[in-house]
């Protein structure tokens, strides 16, 4: 009798329509085949769910077992698998003799499919030696059946029986060796070879020695088994390793993709020869290109990436082949392939890789296909990385990428701006050509974010006098006629007059009047109008210069960036020119442009009025130009400090990337000095036990060791009832992936036996209880341990509550209400990183926001930031260089990701007042309401727990 029963899946059972035992017996006895089938199905489900109904065993033997219905026979196999076969004393029930006889008859049935199904059923009851022992002769006889289907099933049935009870098949090795020698069917050979390799590996190797030359032409399944046998044999000291390597080389050209993958993987474990590694990698690349399943592509690319990490220089020649994987339509496959390409790129092949990526980039522009914009963004980011890493290719790609500044796909254009900005800073020799190209493409841009980046670059790096004048001329074109307000007033009046004349039937007209004073203080004389009957406000907006249209649309942040760029250009122009009249004219025009932006921002012509920050920034620029020669320190801030800050930011990013790369490549395994050393020579393993080199290597490197902290385990214990309650209960809560495991200890504190005691749990939130409550009986002052599993489906604060019920004196029901268990979402949230562009995109997209006001006794802003990061498991995306220095204001972006793939964003904006108190707020955004509220509650609770420094 097995010591433990098998574990089955709980099947839903509709208790409202559960028939009684007598009704089931009647249906089994007198019902039709369909009635018998439904009744037997209900009995199987009930048995699986813990209600075996043993009284129905004999009726099933009497009325179901003799049936020839194929569906009933199949369902009967399920019943024999789950039904209780032993009595209370652990002995086999007498009724099972009839069952064994029926199984023997099915094993001798003339229908080969019934024989095969019965042989597969024997594998399910392989633990029951008393049932199997009378069936062994009949089982062995099926190895000689005329149908390969029966022989194949018989081999695996014998394999399963021998694995559980070797004494039932003592001559298994000789039997399988004889079977292999006489068998002609490939699938039967495959099963027999698997059996023989697990029972007697030397005999399996001996069989392989006789078929070395025919392995390439074997069936796919048999080839896979040969690869597995080679692995098993090479785990020991074998003299056949060279032959195995030659076989693996030959199997790299097999027709089956699965065989190719296994052969390539095995070849790299058998030898570290450069030719073998390169051949295996080439095979993996071919699989990644030709395989149609995207999941398989990702698995193969992961394997290729692991191979690249171990053999860096050997695989560099395959980089152009890996680039062919980019032809896949799936973006995840493209990203994985691109990461491999970037890691394989060196100074020798950088130009070829960049040239190939440029061709792919042009293809996204010429052809319209699914996710073209996303693929274009990936290509631009990759070219950006390569151009910064290898300076010799920067000049060849920067001009090609600048053609995408006017791209309708805003993220791609922003990536180009970031790339150009970094190239201009790191490669001074390219500045003149790049700024000239940017100046010529200003009219093609449409996005405010792109304009802001380009204007900053031009204001910072245009240093020649002719180039400055050219940039100022292009800015006049993209902003249009100034003052903007006066031009808009004239256009509106001209449009309204044209509408009136159109209503009167006149297409054009003339008129004169006295001069008018406009809103900005200038004079205008209306002399003539020439209007078209099709002119309207909408058409005039579409013909406006691009930067003017953005300003009228309310984008005054871009207007402020324009003011700063103009200020830098005018300051630099004033130092370079000796013509004071021209310098004064340029200065006056720049100030007029800034003034007109403010005036139009306060008028009715804009979608939204100018904001206070932009207004103050533009006024500061105007003041700086008005005091051009009086405030030299302000000039130094504009011309030097901004560029120095950007250079510092780039340096911080490079340092952070280098530290991250060093942390990933160097993994230190710390081992205590008093740890136990294991010597294989002194171990108590038997001679026949195989030595697992992979396991030993894992132990040596510390891989896979999981040490539980006893103190942290104690902190997870929750008291559910009081010490004075009849039943004391406490639960140890453990998070395990997507499950919550509750280990509940119950203590009967009374002198009475508690009968029919039931621990009933309920959940609140996205939690789901898996097991049904079970009834227990606890002796006086006895203990009972109960385990419960709860599924978690989202990152949201959940609550587990419940009660303990039992039968008291005179059959009265007694009850104890349990304390609530609050599930901490921090176990499901992990720090993560994303780019600034991704953060801003998600911040705009996510609709749920939770604002938490700062209330703390801490006085240091950075310490408070670290406290929030620690309490929420979030990482800080703002570079350390951006937060350095002495300042009473701090703003930082934080990001985290849950195990369920949910993104959590946070922005901390705090300020230290004159009394050293910290005020401000934390804004949390997420796609779902639960995670935003839960993180907000977490921050609020952590603020209460903070203590002032001593």
XYZ file of C-alpha atoms in Angstrom, residues 475-476 479 482 484 562 566 588-598 618:
19
model
C 13.932 81.272 -36.655
C 12.251 84.297 -38.293
C 7.871 82.014 -36.221
C 6.236 89.767 -35.622
C 2.568 88.145 -33.474
C 13.119 79.747 -27.907
C 17.775 83.532 -28.782
C 16.258 94.397 -30.569
C 14.644 91.876 -32.908
C 15.217 89.065 -30.391
C 13.667 91.133 -27.599
C 10.703 91.997 -29.845
C 10.169 88.287 -30.556
C 10.166 87.468 -26.848
C 7.842 90.378 -26.070
C 5.406 89.340 -28.769
C 5.278 85.800 -27.327
C 4.249 87.201 -23.946
C 10.964 84.909 -20.965
